[in-house]
PDB file of C-alpha atoms and ligand atoms in Angstrom:
ATOM      1  CA  UNK A   1       0.000   0.000   0.000  1.00  0.00           C
ATOM      2  CA  UNK A   2       1.005   3.610  -0.233  1.00  0.00           C
ATOM      3  CA  UNK A   3       0.778   6.640   2.002  1.00  0.00           C
ATOM      4  CA  UNK A   4       0.044   9.914   0.252  1.00  0.00           C
ATOM      5  CA  UNK A   5       1.593  13.232   1.167  1.00  0.00           C
ATOM      6  CA  UNK A   6      -0.274  16.139  -0.310  1.00  0.00           C
ATOM      7  CA  UNK A   7       2.727  18.034  -1.600  1.00  0.00           C
ATOM      8  CA  UNK A   8       5.113  17.798  -4.511  1.00  0.00           C
ATOM      9  CA  UNK A   9       8.516  16.122  -4.204  1.00  0.00           C
ATOM     10  CA  UNK A  10      10.131  19.324  -5.471  1.00  0.00           C
ATOM     11  CA  UNK A  11       8.425  22.686  -5.993  1.00  0.00           C
ATOM     12  CA  UNK A  12       7.087  23.385  -9.469  1.00  0.00           C
ATOM     13  CA  UNK A  13       7.243  27.002 -10.620  1.00  0.00           C
ATOM     14  CA  UNK A  14       6.203  28.111 -14.063  1.00  0.00           C
ATOM     15  CA  UNK A  15       6.864  31.794 -14.646  1.00  0.00           C
ATOM     16  CA  UNK A  16       6.083  32.287 -18.319  1.00  0.00           C
ATOM     17  CA  UNK A  17       2.717  31.841 -20.007  1.00  0.00           C
ATOM     18  CA  UNK A  18       3.887  29.507 -22.753  1.00  0.00           C
ATOM     19  CA  UNK A  19       1.319  26.740 -23.380  1.00  0.00           C
ATOM     20  CA  UNK A  20       3.524  25.455 -26.192  1.00  0.00           C
ATOM     21  CA  UNK A  21       5.827  23.942 -23.561  1.00  0.00           C
ATOM     22  CA  UNK A  22       2.951  21.747 -22.340  1.00  0.00           C
ATOM     23  CA  UNK A  23       2.989  19.991 -25.700  1.00  0.00           C
ATOM     24  CA  UNK A  24       6.616  18.996 -25.148  1.00  0.00           C
ATOM     25  CA  UNK A  25       6.276  18.207 -21.447  1.00  0.00           C
ATOM     26  CA  UNK A  26       3.508  15.724 -22.103  1.00  0.00           C
ATOM     27  CA  UNK A  27       6.224  13.461 -23.531  1.00  0.00           C
ATOM     28  CA  UNK A  28       7.357  12.814 -19.960  1.00  0.00           C
ATOM     29  CA  UNK A  29       3.751  12.237 -18.873  1.00  0.00           C
ATOM     30  CA  UNK A  30       2.503   9.638 -21.344  1.00  0.00           C
ATOM     31  CA  UNK A  31       5.539   8.935 -23.534  1.00  0.00           C
ATOM     32  CA  UNK A  32       7.595   5.766 -23.857  1.00  0.00           C
ATOM     33  CA  UNK A  33      10.306   6.974 -21.473  1.00  0.00           C
ATOM     34  CA  UNK A  34       8.009   9.064 -19.325  1.00  0.00           C
ATOM     35  CA  UNK A  35       7.206   8.884 -15.658  1.00  0.00           C
ATOM     36  CA  UNK A  36       4.056   6.767 -16.012  1.00  0.00           C
ATOM     37  CA  UNK A  37       5.935   4.152 -18.012  1.00  0.00           C
ATOM     38  CA  UNK A  38       8.756   4.203 -15.457  1.00  0.00           C
ATOM     39  CA  UNK A  39       6.490   3.769 -12.428  1.00  0.00           C
ATOM     40  CA  UNK A  40       4.477   0.964 -13.991  1.00  0.00           C
ATOM     41  CA  UNK A  41       7.575  -0.789 -15.321  1.00  0.00           C
ATOM     42  CA  UNK A  42       9.371  -0.941 -11.971  1.00  0.00           C
ATOM     43  CA  UNK A  43       6.398  -1.661  -9.748  1.00  0.00           C
ATOM     44  CA  UNK A  44       5.413  -4.554 -12.009  1.00  0.00           C
ATOM     45  CA  UNK A  45       8.877  -6.091 -12.314  1.00  0.00           C
ATOM     46  CA  UNK A  46       9.182  -6.337  -8.527  1.00  0.00           C
ATOM     47  CA  UNK A  47       7.318  -9.619  -8.205  1.00  0.00           C
ATOM     48  CA  UNK A  48       9.639 -11.841 -10.167  1.00  0.00           C
ATOM     49  CA  UNK A  49      13.010 -10.389  -9.241  1.00  0.00           C
ATOM     50  CA  UNK A  50      15.318 -11.632  -6.451  1.00  0.00           C
ATOM     51  CA  UNK A  51      14.268 -10.399  -3.017  1.00  0.00           C
ATOM     52  CA  UNK A  52      17.438  -8.344  -2.566  1.00  0.00           C
ATOM     53  CA  UNK A  53      16.383  -5.791  -5.194  1.00  0.00           C
ATOM     54  CA  UNK A  54      12.602  -5.758  -4.706  1.00  0.00           C
ATOM     55  CA  UNK A  55      12.792  -2.829  -2.281  1.00  0.00           C
ATOM     56  CA  UNK A  56      14.774  -0.749  -4.768  1.00  0.00           C
ATOM     57  CA  UNK A  57      12.133  -1.242  -7.460  1.00  0.00           C
ATOM     58  CA  UNK A  58       9.411  -0.328  -4.972  1.00  0.00           C
ATOM     59  CA  UNK A  59      11.196   2.855  -3.918  1.00  0.00           C
ATOM     60  CA  UNK A  60      12.090   4.063  -7.400  1.00  0.00           C
ATOM     61  CA  UNK A  61       8.687   3.086  -8.816  1.00  0.00           C
ATOM     62  CA  UNK A  62       7.050   5.101  -6.079  1.00  0.00           C
ATOM     63  CA  UNK A  63       9.292   8.104  -6.698  1.00  0.00           C
ATOM     64  CA  UNK A  64       8.355   7.989 -10.396  1.00  0.00           C
ATOM     65  CA  UNK A  65       4.739   8.640  -9.416  1.00  0.00           C
ATOM     66  CA  UNK A  66       5.942  11.697  -7.506  1.00  0.00           C
ATOM     67  CA  UNK A  67       7.671  12.829 -10.703  1.00  0.00           C
ATOM     68  CA  UNK A  68       4.490  12.169 -12.681  1.00  0.00           C
ATOM     69  CA  UNK A  69       2.692  14.568 -10.358  1.00  0.00           C
ATOM     70  CA  UNK A  70       5.297  17.247 -10.966  1.00  0.00           C
ATOM     71  CA  UNK A  71       4.944  16.921 -14.742  1.00  0.00           C
ATOM     72  CA  UNK A  72       1.160  16.987 -14.413  1.00  0.00           C
ATOM     73  CA  UNK A  73       1.411  20.164 -12.365  1.00  0.00           C
ATOM     74  CA  UNK A  74       3.628  21.817 -14.983  1.00  0.00           C
ATOM     75  CA  UNK A  75       1.279  20.882 -17.831  1.00  0.00           C
ATOM     76  CA  UNK A  76      -1.766  21.992 -15.891  1.00  0.00           C
ATOM     77  CA  UNK A  77      -0.250  25.351 -14.956  1.00  0.00           C
ATOM     78  CA  UNK A  78       0.680  25.978 -18.587  1.00  0.00           C
ATOM     79  CA  UNK A  79      -2.751  25.157 -20.000  1.00  0.00           C
ATOM     80  CA  UNK A  80      -5.376  25.925 -17.380  1.00  0.00           C
ATOM     81  CA  UNK A  81      -5.788  29.591 -18.313  1.00  0.00           C
ATOM     82  CA  UNK A  82      -5.285  29.278 -22.046  1.00  0.00           C
ATOM     83  CA  UNK A  83      -8.078  30.127 -24.456  1.00  0.00           C
ATOM     84  CA  UNK A  84      -8.933  27.715 -27.273  1.00  0.00           C
ATOM     85  CA  UNK A  85      -7.241  30.198 -29.579  1.00  0.00           C
ATOM     86  CA  UNK A  86      -4.028  30.099 -27.520  1.00  0.00           C
ATOM     87  CA  UNK A  87      -4.145  26.309 -27.392  1.00  0.00           C
ATOM     88  CA  UNK A  88      -4.473  26.270 -31.167  1.00  0.00           C
ATOM     89  CA  UNK A  89      -1.422  28.513 -31.494  1.00  0.00           C
ATOM     90  CA  UNK A  90       0.467  26.173 -29.159  1.00  0.00           C
ATOM     91  CA  UNK A  91      -0.292  23.192 -31.388  1.00  0.00           C
ATOM     92  CA  UNK A  92      -2.682  21.789 -28.787  1.00  0.00           C
ATOM     93  CA  UNK A  93      -5.907  22.011 -30.815  1.00  0.00           C
ATOM     94  CA  UNK A  94      -6.052  18.239 -31.383  1.00  0.00           C
ATOM     95  CA  UNK A  95      -5.659  17.722 -27.645  1.00  0.00           C
ATOM     96  CA  UNK A  96      -8.335  20.303 -26.915  1.00  0.00           C
ATOM     97  CA  UNK A  97     -10.749  18.706 -29.371  1.00  0.00           C
ATOM     98  CA  UNK A  98     -10.484  15.403 -27.555  1.00  0.00           C
ATOM     99  CA  UNK A  99      -9.849  16.356 -23.935  1.00  0.00           C
ATOM    100  CA  UNK A 100     -10.576  20.045 -23.352  1.00  0.00           C
ATOM    101  CA  UNK A 101      -7.934  20.922 -20.748  1.00  0.00           C
ATOM    102  CA  UNK A 102      -7.852  17.513 -19.135  1.00  0.00           C
ATOM    103  CA  UNK A 103      -4.488  15.855 -18.985  1.00  0.00           C
ATOM    104  CA  UNK A 104      -4.123  12.621 -20.871  1.00  0.00           C
ATOM    105  CA  UNK A 105      -1.473   9.927 -21.144  1.00  0.00           C
ATOM    106  CA  UNK A 106      -0.080  10.504 -24.598  1.00  0.00           C
ATOM    107  CA  UNK A 107       3.281  11.575 -25.925  1.00  0.00           C
ATOM    108  CA  UNK A 108       4.307  14.845 -27.554  1.00  0.00           C
ATOM    109  CA  UNK A 109       3.139  13.526 -30.920  1.00  0.00           C
ATOM    110  CA  UNK A 110      -0.286  12.588 -29.522  1.00  0.00           C
ATOM    111  CA  UNK A 111       0.131   8.810 -29.433  1.00  0.00           C
ATOM    112  CA  UNK A 112      -1.680   7.335 -26.424  1.00  0.00           C
ATOM    113  CA  UNK A 113       0.328   5.545 -23.770  1.00  0.00           C
ATOM    114  CA  UNK A 114       0.635   1.814 -24.353  1.00  0.00           C
ATOM    115  CA  UNK A 115       1.936  -1.055 -22.247  1.00  0.00           C
ATOM    116  CA  UNK A 116       4.158  -1.920 -25.202  1.00  0.00           C
ATOM    117  CA  UNK A 117       6.426   0.868 -23.966  1.00  0.00           C
ATOM    118  CA  UNK A 118       7.458  -1.283 -21.008  1.00  0.00           C
ATOM    119  CA  UNK A 119       8.705  -4.788 -20.526  1.00  0.00           C
ATOM    120  CA  UNK A 120       8.934  -7.462 -17.855  1.00  0.00           C
ATOM    121  CA  UNK A 121      11.104 -10.211 -19.197  1.00  0.00           C
ATOM    122  CA  UNK A 122      11.342 -12.242 -15.987  1.00  0.00           C
ATOM    123  CA  UNK A 123      15.122 -12.464 -16.405  1.00  0.00           C
ATOM    124  CA  UNK A 124      16.538 -10.218 -13.655  1.00  0.00           C
ATOM    125  CA  UNK A 125      19.553  -9.081 -15.663  1.00  0.00           C
ATOM    126  CA  UNK A 126      17.460  -8.284 -18.746  1.00  0.00           C
ATOM    127  CA  UNK A 127      14.904  -6.390 -16.658  1.00  0.00           C
ATOM    128  CA  UNK A 128      17.494  -4.291 -14.827  1.00  0.00           C
ATOM    129  CA  UNK A 129      19.288  -3.436 -18.074  1.00  0.00           C
ATOM    130  CA  UNK A 130      15.939  -2.312 -19.476  1.00  0.00           C
ATOM    131  CA  UNK A 131      15.525  -0.128 -16.400  1.00  0.00           C
ATOM    132  CA  UNK A 132      18.994   1.399 -16.803  1.00  0.00           C
ATOM    133  CA  UNK A 133      18.256   2.136 -20.467  1.00  0.00           C
ATOM    134  CA  UNK A 134      14.899   3.673 -19.508  1.00  0.00           C
ATOM    135  CA  UNK A 135      16.579   6.018 -17.023  1.00  0.00           C
ATOM    136  CA  UNK A 136      19.149   7.155 -19.574  1.00  0.00           C
ATOM    137  CA  UNK A 137      16.386   7.750 -22.124  1.00  0.00           C
ATOM    138  CA  UNK A 138      14.389   9.758 -19.572  1.00  0.00           C
ATOM    139  CA  UNK A 139      17.512  11.815 -18.763  1.00  0.00           C
ATOM    140  CA  UNK A 140      17.959  12.524 -22.483  1.00  0.00           C
ATOM    141  CA  UNK A 141      14.299  13.499 -22.855  1.00  0.00           C
ATOM    142  CA  UNK A 142      14.644  16.015 -20.015  1.00  0.00           C
ATOM    143  CA  UNK A 143      17.702  17.454 -21.739  1.00  0.00           C
ATOM    144  CA  UNK A 144      15.789  17.954 -24.995  1.00  0.00           C
ATOM    145  CA  UNK A 145      12.835  19.541 -23.187  1.00  0.00           C
ATOM    146  CA  UNK A 146      15.163  21.883 -21.264  1.00  0.00           C
ATOM    147  CA  UNK A 147      16.687  22.850 -24.627  1.00  0.00           C
ATOM    148  CA  UNK A 148      13.229  23.714 -25.932  1.00  0.00           C
ATOM    149  CA  UNK A 149      12.255  25.734 -22.854  1.00  0.00           C
ATOM    150  CA  UNK A 150      13.461  29.200 -21.944  1.00  0.00           C
ATOM    151  CA  UNK A 151      11.534  29.408 -18.677  1.00  0.00           C
ATOM    152  CA  UNK A 152      14.186  29.365 -15.921  1.00  0.00           C
ATOM    153  CA  UNK A 153      11.740  28.403 -13.168  1.00  0.00           C
ATOM    154  CA  UNK A 154      10.288  25.525 -15.160  1.00  0.00           C
ATOM    155  CA  UNK A 155      13.789  24.426 -16.090  1.00  0.00           C
ATOM    156  CA  UNK A 156      14.731  24.364 -12.424  1.00  0.00           C
ATOM    157  CA  UNK A 157      12.145  21.641 -11.842  1.00  0.00           C
ATOM    158  CA  UNK A 158      13.197  19.813 -15.003  1.00  0.00           C
ATOM    159  CA  UNK A 159      16.840  19.861 -13.918  1.00  0.00           C
ATOM    160  CA  UNK A 160      15.847  18.300 -10.606  1.00  0.00           C
ATOM    161  CA  UNK A 161      13.991  15.546 -12.472  1.00  0.00           C
ATOM    162  CA  UNK A 162      16.941  14.999 -14.825  1.00  0.00           C
ATOM    163  CA  UNK A 163      19.273  14.562 -11.864  1.00  0.00           C
ATOM    164  CA  UNK A 164      16.941  11.984 -10.297  1.00  0.00           C
ATOM    165  CA  UNK A 165      17.181   9.886 -13.485  1.00  0.00           C
ATOM    166  CA  UNK A 166      20.966   9.840 -13.058  1.00  0.00           C
ATOM    167  CA  UNK A 167      20.611   8.584  -9.487  1.00  0.00           C
ATOM    168  CA  UNK A 168      18.051   5.956 -10.491  1.00  0.00           C
ATOM    169  CA  UNK A 169      20.354   4.678 -13.214  1.00  0.00           C
ATOM    170  CA  UNK A 170      23.177   4.456 -10.675  1.00  0.00           C
ATOM    171  CA  UNK A 171      20.992   2.464  -8.256  1.00  0.00           C
ATOM    172  CA  UNK A 172      19.892   0.044 -10.977  1.00  0.00           C
ATOM    173  CA  UNK A 173      23.534  -0.465 -11.938  1.00  0.00           C
ATOM    174  CA  UNK A 174      24.269  -1.232  -8.284  1.00  0.00           C
ATOM    175  CA  UNK A 175      21.381  -3.720  -8.316  1.00  0.00           C
ATOM    176  CA  UNK A 176      23.043  -5.521 -11.230  1.00  0.00           C
ATOM    177  CA  UNK A 177      26.253  -5.680  -9.189  1.00  0.00           C
ATOM    178  CA  UNK A 178      24.311  -7.173  -6.270  1.00  0.00           C
ATOM    179  CA  UNK A 179      22.836  -9.841  -8.549  1.00  0.00           C
ATOM    180  CA  UNK A 180      26.292 -10.581  -9.972  1.00  0.00           C
ATOM    181  CA  UNK A 181      27.743 -11.297  -6.539  1.00  0.00           C
ATOM    182  CA  UNK A 182      28.763 -14.845  -5.906  1.00  0.00           C
ATOM    183  CA  UNK A 183      26.877 -15.255  -2.626  1.00  0.00           C
ATOM    184  CA  UNK A 184      24.123 -17.236  -4.272  1.00  0.00           C
ATOM    185  CA  UNK A 185      26.519 -19.726  -5.779  1.00  0.00           C
ATOM    186  CA  UNK A 186      25.825 -23.418  -5.256  1.00  0.00           C
ATOM    187  CA  UNK A 187      25.382 -23.199  -1.529  1.00  0.00           C
ATOM    188  CA  UNK A 188      21.808 -24.502  -1.630  1.00  0.00           C
ATOM    189  CA  UNK A 189      22.516 -27.642  -3.605  1.00  0.00           C
TER     190      UNK A 189
ATOM    191  CA  UNK B   1      35.810 -17.697 -11.631  1.00  0.00           C
ATOM    192  CA  UNK B   2      32.216 -16.478 -11.532  1.00  0.00           C
ATOM    193  CA  UNK B   3      29.189 -18.750 -11.649  1.00  0.00           C
ATOM    194  CA  UNK B   4      26.797 -18.571 -14.576  1.00  0.00           C
ATOM    195  CA  UNK B   5      23.737 -19.335 -12.452  1.00  0.00           C
ATOM    196  CA  UNK B   6      22.742 -17.735  -9.160  1.00  0.00           C
ATOM    197  CA  UNK B   7      20.226 -19.112  -6.706  1.00  0.00           C
ATOM    198  CA  UNK B   8      18.028 -17.379  -4.168  1.00  0.00           C
ATOM    199  CA  UNK B   9      15.325 -18.218  -1.682  1.00  0.00           C
ATOM    200  CA  UNK B  10      12.237 -16.158  -2.443  1.00  0.00           C
ATOM    201  CA  UNK B  11       9.891 -15.221   0.353  1.00  0.00           C
ATOM    202  CA  UNK B  12       7.395 -17.988   1.075  1.00  0.00           C
ATOM    203  CA  UNK B  13       4.120 -17.197   2.791  1.00  0.00           C
ATOM    204  CA  UNK B  14       2.540 -19.749   5.145  1.00  0.00           C
ATOM    205  CA  UNK B  15      -0.647 -19.128   3.156  1.00  0.00           C
ATOM    206  CA  UNK B  16       0.641 -19.770  -0.366  1.00  0.00           C
ATOM    207  CA  UNK B  17      -1.870 -21.874  -2.303  1.00  0.00           C
ATOM    208  CA  UNK B  18       0.658 -24.039  -4.159  1.00  0.00           C
ATOM    209  CA  UNK B  19       3.608 -26.059  -2.845  1.00  0.00           C
ATOM    210  CA  UNK B  20       6.479 -23.540  -2.799  1.00  0.00           C
ATOM    211  CA  UNK B  21       9.495 -23.567  -5.052  1.00  0.00           C
ATOM    212  CA  UNK B  22      12.014 -22.916  -2.328  1.00  0.00           C
ATOM    213  CA  UNK B  23      14.911 -22.046  -4.591  1.00  0.00           C
ATOM    214  CA  UNK B  24      14.811 -19.964  -7.736  1.00  0.00           C
ATOM    215  CA  UNK B  25      17.601 -19.233 -10.141  1.00  0.00           C
ATOM    216  CA  UNK B  26      18.682 -16.676 -12.684  1.00  0.00           C
ATOM    217  CA  UNK B  27      21.455 -16.555 -15.251  1.00  0.00           C
ATOM    218  CA  UNK B  28      24.470 -14.268 -15.042  1.00  0.00           C
ATOM    219  CA  UNK B  29      26.147 -14.724 -18.442  1.00  0.00           C
ATOM    220  CA  UNK B  30      29.924 -14.285 -18.701  1.00  0.00           C
ATOM    221  CA  UNK B  31      29.782 -11.012 -20.624  1.00  0.00           C
ATOM    222  CA  UNK B  32      28.612  -9.360 -17.380  1.00  0.00           C
ATOM    223  CA  UNK B  33      32.037  -9.944 -15.878  1.00  0.00           C
ATOM    224  CA  UNK B  34      34.547  -9.428 -18.668  1.00  0.00           C
ATOM    225  CA  UNK B  35      34.400  -5.731 -19.476  1.00  0.00           C
ATOM    226  CA  UNK B  36      36.540  -5.024 -22.536  1.00  0.00           C
ATOM    227  CA  UNK B  37      37.713  -8.326 -23.927  1.00  0.00           C
ATOM    228  CA  UNK B  38      41.403  -8.875 -23.059  1.00  0.00           C
ATOM    229  CA  UNK B  39      43.761  -9.743 -25.928  1.00  0.00           C
ATOM    230  CA  UNK B  40      45.241 -13.175 -26.588  1.00  0.00           C
ATOM    231  CA  UNK B  41      42.535 -15.235 -24.917  1.00  0.00           C
ATOM    232  CA  UNK B  42      42.544 -19.018 -25.301  1.00  0.00           C
ATOM    233  CA  UNK B  43      40.466 -20.139 -28.283  1.00  0.00           C
ATOM    234  CA  UNK B  44      38.347 -23.128 -29.247  1.00  0.00           C
ATOM    235  CA  UNK B  45      39.340 -25.077 -32.313  1.00  0.00           C
ATOM    236  CA  UNK B  46      37.426 -23.830 -35.382  1.00  0.00           C
ATOM    237  CA  UNK B  47      35.072 -26.825 -35.251  1.00  0.00           C
ATOM    238  CA  UNK B  48      34.361 -26.367 -31.522  1.00  0.00           C
ATOM    239  CA  UNK B  49      33.951 -22.629 -32.000  1.00  0.00           C
ATOM    240  CA  UNK B  50      31.281 -23.205 -34.634  1.00  0.00           C
ATOM    241  CA  UNK B  51      29.423 -25.558 -32.318  1.00  0.00           C
ATOM    242  CA  UNK B  52      29.662 -23.200 -29.344  1.00  0.00           C
ATOM    243  CA  UNK B  53      28.819 -19.977 -31.133  1.00  0.00           C
ATOM    244  CA  UNK B  54      31.994 -18.265 -29.960  1.00  0.00           C
ATOM    245  CA  UNK B  55      35.708 -18.534 -30.527  1.00  0.00           C
ATOM    246  CA  UNK B  56      36.508 -17.903 -26.847  1.00  0.00           C
ATOM    247  CA  UNK B  57      35.761 -20.312 -24.003  1.00  0.00           C
ATOM    248  CA  UNK B  58      35.355 -17.487 -21.435  1.00  0.00           C
ATOM    249  CA  UNK B  59      32.265 -16.279 -23.301  1.00  0.00           C
ATOM    250  CA  UNK B  60      30.687 -19.681 -23.643  1.00  0.00           C
ATOM    251  CA  UNK B  61      27.508 -19.895 -21.567  1.00  0.00           C
ATOM    252  CA  UNK B  62      25.802 -23.275 -21.727  1.00  0.00           C
ATOM    253  CA  UNK B  63      22.052 -23.234 -21.200  1.00  0.00           C
ATOM    254  CA  UNK B  64      20.683 -26.671 -20.379  1.00  0.00           C
ATOM    255  CA  UNK B  65      17.097 -25.455 -20.047  1.00  0.00           C
ATOM    256  CA  UNK B  66      14.895 -24.976 -17.044  1.00  0.00           C
ATOM    257  CA  UNK B  67      13.797 -28.067 -15.184  1.00  0.00           C
ATOM    258  CA  UNK B  68      16.991 -29.862 -16.215  1.00  0.00           C
ATOM    259  CA  UNK B  69      19.310 -28.610 -13.518  1.00  0.00           C
ATOM    260  CA  UNK B  70      17.201 -26.322 -11.380  1.00  0.00           C
ATOM    261  CA  UNK B  71      13.695 -25.064 -10.569  1.00  0.00           C
ATOM    262  CA  UNK B  72      13.042 -28.123  -8.497  1.00  0.00           C
ATOM    263  CA  UNK B  73      10.707 -27.770  -5.539  1.00  0.00           C
ATOM    264  CA  UNK B  74      13.309 -28.704  -2.951  1.00  0.00           C
TER     265      UNK B  74
HETATM  266 FE1  FE2 C 201      13.545   7.608 -12.957  1.00  0.00          FE
END
């Protein structure tokens, strides 16, 4: 189960009225390497991975939901006061036609989120390598979004999220090292 | 030398519906341990190399299949 704290993991400030940025940010909401995909990937892989790394997947999977909330907050702040005309100018008319100002799990190109973005192979090494790759891809995505954004306050939050991907990747690499250790050799047989 | 299979004891609940598999295993293939391949490694003969899928014994990772050597209930 989870306990919910009604605050963001890191403060989200958006200082410029630039709904166009919401179109790019949504990539990290419902995209292949976004926060939803990350959370669901890790929390699902937990069941069939050696006990020693289950807690890590739980912790990082949970943190990804906290990141998802931050992205949602950014997108909401950027779109909540936009007129249909402004949304059209921002390239968000297709989104508006389908969802009004509701958030939805799709990527920057409008493709809906799909479970095909994530994998659970059942092989612990394969799954952890997938997780490492996912973190590096998320880090890259944050870099490209930061490059597209000239809002320093928004970028502050994005830089925090980018740094977290680096730490997650490091922890997954450590998990691989734990699974490579010889402790579980033939001792049981 | 590293082992190519690791074993662990997953958590077993007293209320599990099926008889527990007390030991589970996963593969740790040799490439995880080598890093950049060192020069001048021992080699299989050409015929053995073809059969094994690699010229170098340190990369050879036999896979007998589940149920053959592991995944037993005890
Ligand atoms: Fe992450």
